[in-house]
Short mmCIF file of C-alpha atoms in Angstrom, two decimals:
data_model
loop_
_atom_site.label_atom_id
_atom_site.label_comp_id
_atom_site.label_asym_id
_atom_site.label_seq_id
_atom_site.Cartn_x
_atom_site.Cartn_y
_atom_site.Cartn_z
CA MET A 111 -1.96 23.45 27.60
CA GLY A 112 -0.56 24.48 24.14
CA VAL A 113 -2.77 24.55 20.93
CA GLY A 114 -0.80 21.53 19.60
CA ARG A 115 -1.90 19.50 22.51
CA ARG A 116 -5.61 20.19 22.57
CA ARG A 117 -7.62 17.12 22.98
CA ALA A 118 -11.43 16.62 22.63
CA SER A 119 -13.52 14.30 24.77
CA VAL A 120 -16.16 11.73 23.72
CA THR A 121 -18.97 10.85 25.99
CA ALA A 122 -19.73 7.23 26.89
CA GLY A 123 -23.27 7.65 25.36
CA VAL A 124 -21.90 8.80 21.93
CA VAL A 125 -19.36 6.03 22.00
CA ALA A 126 -21.92 3.33 22.76
CA GLY A 127 -24.22 4.68 20.08
CA ALA A 128 -21.57 4.42 17.61
CA VAL A 129 -20.75 0.92 18.50
CA LEU A 130 -24.37 -0.21 18.15
CA ALA A 131 -24.95 1.64 15.01
CA THR A 132 -21.94 0.99 12.87
CA GLY A 133 -19.39 -1.06 14.90
CA THR A 134 -17.03 1.91 14.46
CA VAL A 135 -15.63 3.83 17.36
CA LEU A 136 -14.29 7.35 17.37
CA TRP A 137 -11.63 7.87 19.87
CA ALA A 138 -10.52 11.50 20.40
CA THR A 139 -6.85 11.93 20.85
CA ASP A 140 -5.46 11.24 24.32
CA SER A 141 -8.96 10.58 25.85
CA GLY A 142 -9.63 8.23 28.63
CA PRO A 143 -7.66 4.89 28.69
CA PHE A 144 -6.92 5.05 24.93
CA ARG A 145 -4.57 8.02 25.19
CA ASP A 146 -1.34 6.11 24.45
CA SER A 147 -2.43 3.62 21.75
CA TYR A 148 -4.34 3.29 18.62
CA CYS A 149 -5.87 0.60 16.34
CA TRP A 150 -6.93 -2.02 19.10
CA GLY A 151 -3.64 -1.39 20.91
CA ALA A 152 -1.33 -2.25 17.96
CA TRP A 153 0.35 1.21 17.73
CA LYS A 154 1.60 3.26 20.69
CA GLN A 155 2.41 6.86 20.85
CA ASN A 156 6.15 7.76 20.54
CA SER A 157 6.80 4.22 19.37
CA GLY A 158 9.13 5.14 16.58
CA PRO A 159 7.42 6.77 13.41
CA SER A 160 7.35 10.52 13.82
CA PHE A 161 3.67 10.35 12.68
CA LEU A 162 2.95 8.75 16.09
CA GLY A 163 5.11 11.04 18.08
CA ASP A 164 5.11 14.59 19.42
CA ASP A 165 6.75 15.93 16.30
CA ALA A 166 3.63 15.39 14.37
CA LEU A 167 1.76 17.86 16.72
CA GLU A 168 4.15 20.71 16.28
CA LYS A 169 2.27 22.35 13.35
CA SER A 170 -0.32 25.11 14.02
CA GLY A 171 -3.55 23.94 15.63
CA SER A 172 -2.52 20.24 15.32
CA GLU A 173 -4.58 17.47 16.75
CA ARG A 174 -4.30 13.75 16.52
CA GLY A 175 -7.25 11.41 16.61
CA SER A 176 -8.46 8.09 15.35
CA THR A 177 -11.50 6.09 14.14
CA GLU A 178 -11.53 2.28 14.34
CA SER A 179 -14.03 -0.49 13.67
CA ALA A 180 -14.57 -3.23 16.03
CA ALA A 181 -11.47 -5.38 16.35
CA PRO A 182 -11.06 -8.39 14.08
CA SER A 183 -12.56 -11.66 15.60
CA ALA A 184 -12.98 -15.22 14.50
CA ALA A 185 -16.65 -14.46 13.51
CA ARG A 186 -15.69 -11.23 11.78
CA PRO A 187 -12.21 -11.32 10.51
CA HIS A 188 -12.14 -7.76 9.20
CA GLY A 189 -11.00 -4.46 10.81
CA THR A 190 -10.06 -0.96 9.75
CA CYS A 191 -8.58 1.94 11.68
CA THR A 192 -7.39 5.36 10.69
CA VAL A 193 -5.14 7.72 12.65
CA SER A 194 -5.19 11.22 11.47
CA VAL A 195 -3.25 14.47 12.39
CA THR A 196 -5.18 17.73 11.48
CA SER A 197 -3.68 21.20 11.50
CA SER A 198 -4.56 24.68 10.30
CA VAL A 199 -3.10 28.05 9.43
CA GLU A 200 -4.57 31.43 9.44
CA ASP A 201 -5.51 32.72 5.87
CA ASP A 202 -4.76 36.30 5.24
CA ASP A 203 -7.33 36.48 2.55
CA SER A 204 -10.21 34.83 4.47
CA ASP A 205 -11.72 34.58 7.95
CA LYS A 206 -11.60 30.78 7.49
CA PRO A 207 -8.29 29.08 8.31
CA LEU A 208 -6.53 26.69 5.87
CA ALA A 209 -6.99 23.22 6.91
CA PHE A 210 -4.68 20.14 6.47
CA GLU A 211 -4.99 16.43 7.26
CA GLU A 212 -2.55 13.58 7.16
CA SER A 213 -3.87 10.10 7.89
CA VAL A 214 -2.66 6.53 7.96
CA THR A 215 -5.23 3.78 7.46
CA LEU A 216 -4.72 0.29 8.58
CA GLU A 217 -6.89 -2.58 7.19
CA TYR A 218 -7.06 -6.25 8.35
CA GLY A 219 -8.78 -9.01 6.33
CA PRO A 220 -9.07 -11.02 3.26
CA VAL A 221 -8.04 -9.54 -0.17
CA PRO A 222 -10.77 -8.01 -2.21
CA ALA A 223 -12.98 -10.63 -3.98
CA GLY A 224 -13.94 -8.76 -7.14
CA ALA A 225 -11.47 -8.71 -10.08
CA LYS A 226 -11.74 -4.80 -10.50
CA GLU A 227 -11.21 -4.32 -6.84
CA ARG A 228 -8.37 -6.75 -6.61
CA ARG A 229 -6.59 -5.12 -9.69
CA ALA A 230 -6.69 -1.74 -7.78
CA TRP A 231 -5.47 -3.39 -4.72
CA LEU A 232 -2.56 -5.01 -6.53
CA ALA A 233 -1.61 -1.71 -8.02
CA ARG A 234 -1.49 0.00 -4.81
CA TYR A 235 0.62 -2.48 -2.93
CA PHE A 236 2.87 -3.99 -5.51
CA HIS A 237 4.09 -0.45 -6.47
CA GLY A 238 7.59 -0.16 -7.74
CA SER A 239 8.63 2.15 -5.00
CA ALA A 240 8.12 -0.71 -2.33
CA SER A 241 10.73 -3.10 -1.24
CA PRO A 242 10.20 -6.80 -0.38
CA LEU A 243 9.81 -7.55 3.38
CA PRO A 244 12.83 -9.16 5.05
CA ASP A 245 13.23 -12.48 7.07
CA GLY A 246 10.91 -14.52 5.09
CA LEU A 247 7.91 -12.28 5.54
CA ASP A 248 5.57 -12.13 2.57
CA GLY A 249 4.71 -8.56 1.49
CA LEU A 250 6.21 -5.17 0.49
CA ALA A 251 6.83 -1.81 2.28
CA GLY A 252 7.47 1.73 1.01
CA ALA A 253 7.56 4.93 2.85
CA ASP A 254 3.85 5.61 2.14
CA ARG A 255 2.31 2.08 2.15
CA GLY A 256 2.88 -1.47 3.19
CA MET A 257 1.39 -4.93 2.77
CA LEU A 258 1.87 -8.20 4.77
CA VAL A 259 0.30 -11.54 3.88
CA LEU A 260 -0.69 -13.48 7.04
CA PRO A 261 -0.12 -17.23 7.60
CA SER A 262 -2.46 -19.64 5.96
CA SER A 263 -4.22 -20.32 9.35
CA CYS A 264 -5.82 -16.84 8.79
CA ASP A 265 -7.11 -17.68 5.29
CA ARG A 266 -10.85 -17.09 4.89
CA ASP A 267 -12.91 -18.97 2.25
CA GLY A 268 -9.79 -19.87 0.38
CA ALA A 269 -8.54 -16.22 0.18
CA PRO A 270 -5.32 -14.98 2.02
CA SER A 271 -5.80 -12.43 4.72
CA VAL A 272 -3.50 -9.47 4.74
CA VAL A 273 -2.63 -6.33 6.80
CA THR A 274 -2.15 -3.20 4.86
CA ILE A 275 -1.37 0.37 5.69
CA ARG A 276 -1.50 3.34 3.38
CA SER A 277 -1.05 7.14 3.73
CA GLU A 278 -3.31 10.00 2.58
CA SER A 279 -3.16 13.74 2.90
CA THR A 280 -5.15 16.64 1.92
CA GLY A 281 -4.84 20.41 1.89
CA ASP A 282 -8.15 22.45 1.99
CA GLY A 283 -7.28 25.84 0.57
CA HIS A 284 -8.41 28.23 -2.26
CA LEU A 285 -8.62 25.40 -4.81
CA GLY A 286 -10.76 23.32 -2.47
CA LYS A 287 -9.62 19.97 -0.90
CA VAL A 288 -6.48 18.81 -2.85
CA PRO A 289 -4.86 15.40 -2.32
CA MET A 290 -1.15 15.59 -1.54
CA PRO A 291 1.69 13.04 -1.11
CA PHE A 292 2.49 12.04 2.47
CA THR A 293 5.31 9.92 3.79
CA ILE A 294 4.50 7.69 6.83
CA ALA A 295 7.99 6.77 7.86
CA THR A 296 11.08 4.90 6.74
CA ARG A 297 10.57 1.49 5.22
CA THR A 298 12.00 -0.26 8.39
CA GLU A 299 9.47 1.65 10.52
CA VAL A 300 6.60 0.82 8.18
CA VAL A 301 7.63 -2.79 8.52
CA ARG A 302 7.42 -2.43 12.32
CA MET A 303 3.94 -0.89 12.03
CA LEU A 304 2.83 -3.73 9.80
CA LEU A 305 4.12 -6.46 12.14
CA ALA A 306 2.55 -4.70 15.20
CA ALA A 307 -0.83 -4.57 13.39
CA ALA A 308 -0.58 -8.09 12.16
CA ASN A 309 0.22 -9.70 15.49
CA THR A 310 -2.46 -7.69 17.27
CA GLY A 311 -5.04 -8.48 14.55
CA MET A 312 -4.27 -12.23 14.40
CA GLU A 313 -4.44 -12.63 18.22
CA LYS A 314 -7.88 -11.02 18.31
CA ALA A 315 -9.07 -12.99 15.24
CA GLY A 316 -7.89 -16.25 16.80
CA CYS A 317 -5.46 -17.30 14.07
CA ALA A 318 -2.06 -16.23 15.52
CA PRO A 319 0.86 -18.54 15.16
CA GLU A 320 2.64 -19.84 18.27
CA GLN A 321 5.41 -17.30 17.76
CA PRO A 322 4.74 -13.73 16.75
CA LEU A 323 5.88 -12.53 13.40
CA ARG A 324 9.26 -10.76 13.57
CA GLY A 325 11.61 -9.02 11.24
CA GLY A 326 14.61 -6.78 11.53
CA SER A 327 17.10 -7.59 8.86
CA PRO A 328 18.01 -4.98 6.22
CA MET A 329 15.59 -4.61 3.37
CA VAL A 330 16.30 -5.19 -0.43
CA THR A 331 16.84 -1.62 -1.74
CA VAL A 332 14.93 -0.35 -4.86
CA ALA A 333 15.92 2.50 -7.17
CA GLU A 334 15.69 5.72 -5.26
CA ASP A 335 15.08 7.84 -8.30
CA GLU A 336 12.32 7.58 -10.95
CA GLU A 337 13.42 7.12 -14.49
CA SER A 338 12.07 8.36 -17.74
CA ALA A 339 9.40 6.18 -18.97
CA SER A 340 10.59 6.70 -22.56
CA SER A 341 13.48 4.27 -21.61
CA PRO A 342 12.55 0.64 -21.90
CA LEU A 343 9.98 -0.14 -19.30
CA CYS A 344 11.37 -2.25 -16.43
CA ARG A 345 14.68 -1.84 -18.05
CA ILE A 346 13.59 -4.58 -20.44
CA PRO A 347 14.32 -4.05 -24.09
CA GLY A 348 11.04 -4.49 -26.10
CA MET A 349 8.85 -3.02 -23.38
CA THR A 350 7.86 0.27 -24.98
CA PHE A 351 4.90 2.58 -25.02
CA ASP A 352 4.13 5.57 -27.06
CA TYR A 353 3.79 8.19 -24.28
CA GLY A 354 2.99 11.20 -26.46
CA GLU A 355 4.17 14.67 -26.75
CA GLY A 356 5.13 16.52 -23.48
CA SER A 357 4.71 13.26 -21.41
CA ARG A 358 4.92 13.36 -17.71
CA TYR A 359 5.16 9.58 -17.32
CA ARG A 360 7.99 8.30 -15.23
CA GLN A 361 8.78 4.76 -14.21
CA GLN A 362 9.75 3.33 -10.84
CA VAL A 363 11.93 0.24 -11.10
CA GLY A 364 11.21 -1.88 -7.94
CA ALA A 365 12.57 -5.16 -6.65
CA VAL A 366 14.63 -7.45 -9.03
CA THR A 367 15.01 -10.72 -7.29
CA ASP A 368 14.48 -14.39 -8.05
CA ARG A 369 11.16 -14.26 -6.13
CA LEU A 370 9.93 -10.86 -6.86
CA GLN A 371 10.11 -8.30 -9.69
CA THR A 372 8.09 -5.11 -9.97
CA CYS A 373 8.06 -1.88 -11.98
CA SER A 374 5.37 0.97 -12.24
CA VAL A 375 4.63 3.80 -14.65
CA VAL A 376 3.20 6.99 -13.02
CA TRP A 377 1.96 10.35 -14.29
CA LYS A 378 3.98 12.99 -12.63
CA GLN A 379 2.02 15.95 -11.33
CA LEU A 380 3.35 18.41 -8.74
CA ARG A 381 2.15 17.66 -5.16
CA MET A 382 -0.23 14.97 -6.28
CA PRO A 383 0.00 11.19 -4.96
CA GLU A 384 1.19 8.78 -7.58
CA GLU A 385 -0.70 5.67 -8.47
CA PRO A 386 0.35 3.43 -11.45
CA SER A 387 -0.85 4.01 -14.97
CA ALA A 388 0.66 0.56 -15.69
CA HIS A 389 2.58 -2.02 -13.63
CA TYR A 390 4.14 -5.39 -14.05
CA VAL A 391 4.85 -7.99 -11.43
CA MET A 392 6.56 -11.31 -11.21
CA ALA A 393 5.94 -13.20 -7.88
CA SER A 394 7.47 -16.60 -7.01
CA ARG A 395 6.79 -16.71 -3.24
CA SER A 396 3.78 -19.00 -2.50
CA ARG A 397 1.92 -16.52 -0.33
CA LEU A 398 2.46 -13.75 -2.85
CA VAL A 399 1.29 -16.07 -5.61
CA ASP A 400 -1.93 -16.73 -3.56
CA LEU A 401 -2.79 -13.11 -3.81
CA PHE A 402 -3.58 -13.66 -7.50
CA ARG A 403 -5.80 -16.63 -6.89
CA GLY A 404 -9.34 -16.30 -8.50
CA MET A 405 -8.23 -13.60 -10.97
CA PRO A 406 -9.01 -14.11 -14.64
CA GLU A 407 -6.05 -15.93 -16.18
CA GLY A 408 -4.42 -16.01 -19.69
CA PRO A 409 -1.93 -13.68 -21.57
CA GLU A 410 -4.86 -11.67 -22.84
CA GLN A 411 -5.94 -10.97 -19.25
CA GLY A 412 -2.41 -10.05 -18.20
CA LEU A 413 -1.95 -12.98 -15.82
CA VAL A 414 -0.13 -16.25 -16.53
CA ARG A 415 1.37 -18.92 -14.34
CA ARG A 416 4.48 -20.79 -14.91
CA SER A 417 6.83 -23.17 -13.09
CA CYS A 418 10.11 -21.44 -12.57
CA GLY A 419 13.00 -23.18 -10.78
CA GLY A 420 10.49 -25.72 -9.55
CA ARG A 421 8.36 -22.93 -7.92
CA PRO A 422 4.85 -21.77 -8.92
CA THR A 423 5.15 -18.36 -10.36
CA VAL A 424 2.79 -15.64 -11.65
CA PHE A 425 3.36 -12.94 -14.11
CA TYR A 426 0.89 -10.01 -14.01
CA GLY A 427 0.53 -6.79 -15.96
CA GLN A 428 -2.11 -4.08 -15.92
CA VAL A 429 -2.46 -1.05 -18.14
CA GLU A 430 -4.86 1.75 -17.16
CA ALA A 431 -7.09 3.73 -19.43
CA GLY A 432 -4.55 6.57 -20.07
CA LEU A 433 -2.05 4.28 -21.50
CA GLN A 434 -4.19 1.50 -23.01
CA ASP A 435 -3.44 0.80 -26.76
CA ARG A 436 -0.29 2.63 -26.60
CA GLY A 437 2.04 -0.48 -26.24
CA ARG A 438 4.42 -0.91 -29.10
CA PRO A 439 3.62 -2.87 -31.19
CA SER A 440 0.72 -3.74 -28.79
CA ASP A 441 -0.09 -3.83 -25.10
CA GLN A 442 -0.35 -7.55 -25.33
CA ARG A 443 3.28 -7.78 -26.88
CA VAL A 444 4.64 -5.56 -24.05
CA PHE A 445 3.31 -7.97 -21.47
CA ASP A 446 4.57 -11.05 -23.43
CA ARG A 447 7.95 -9.46 -23.55
CA PHE A 448 7.98 -9.09 -19.65
CA VAL A 449 7.09 -12.69 -19.27
CA GLU A 450 9.85 -13.88 -21.74
CA SER A 451 12.56 -11.73 -20.33
CA VAL A 452 11.94 -12.30 -16.58
CA GLY A 453 11.10 -15.91 -17.19
CA LYS A 454 14.42 -16.48 -18.79
CA ARG A 455 16.23 -14.73 -15.96
CA ILE A 456 14.71 -16.83 -13.24
CA GLY A 457 14.79 -20.26 -14.98
CA CYS A 458 11.15 -20.81 -16.18
CA GLY A 459 10.19 -23.98 -18.02
CA SER A 460 9.10 -24.21 -21.68
CA GLY A 461 6.14 -21.90 -21.18
CA GLU A 462 3.55 -24.49 -19.97
CA ASP A 463 1.16 -23.21 -17.27
CA ALA A 464 2.05 -24.20 -13.87
#
């Protein structure tokens, strides 16, 4: 058996102890009856994305494994699962090989309750690089992340339940463990992974609709290339920041539809993952609007509600520490300009809160 096919084994006693102690099970790759599936059976090997196929095991010393919590249930509607591929290469300058890990993490359950945690969650999944899901599905998907809002039958304590997936990658070399960007799959394949995880999770949690969620239509495209952040942000005149000398800020313009508009500013750094330094969202689909429920509201909080074309609509903006107080003439005015411009485009009312 080749090195790329090595598989560890997990004894029944260790597995049982892990279940009792933490509710989390570590399944070694291809061990026992779980060899062909991951995440409570949602994802199968060789089911489409190369990350789940044989190609991912072609690197030197590669192995695939997963960790997963107990499956979601009616009593405990939460679940998390991580599928990882590890690899290593010999280091000419050391007896210790260089180690690498690529992982995809799936989470099932209600959106974060705390405002700080919710803001971080919104920044991750309303990223400008992600496209709206097709076929009436509520969510977004990019090559390295995806989010799907579940039907209201799965709501818990007034909060929507969601399925998310995200990628992470690290290289452990001379500079220590360094985060690196990692692409899971194409947008279409990420949507399929979301749907498989959602249908499996809802069935186990007892809130599945009569018909499984499906999707297969082409997705709305977003700009493939990032643009200079010195240009008007979101391509809207009047949305301007002072980025400073030698700025590495770039912007990713996302969806521009009647139901969703997104854009993100990121700090570009070679081989580093990109999370927003600032981002702006307009959402006018009811389940997407629900994701902002419970957040502090008001223009000064970066969240306002309007009635636009007869639909409840939210406008949201968040500026992180590195860019705060750099808006021109102010961060508040940049957000107000976003609301004014997008609101006019989609037919909002007089400015009264919805």
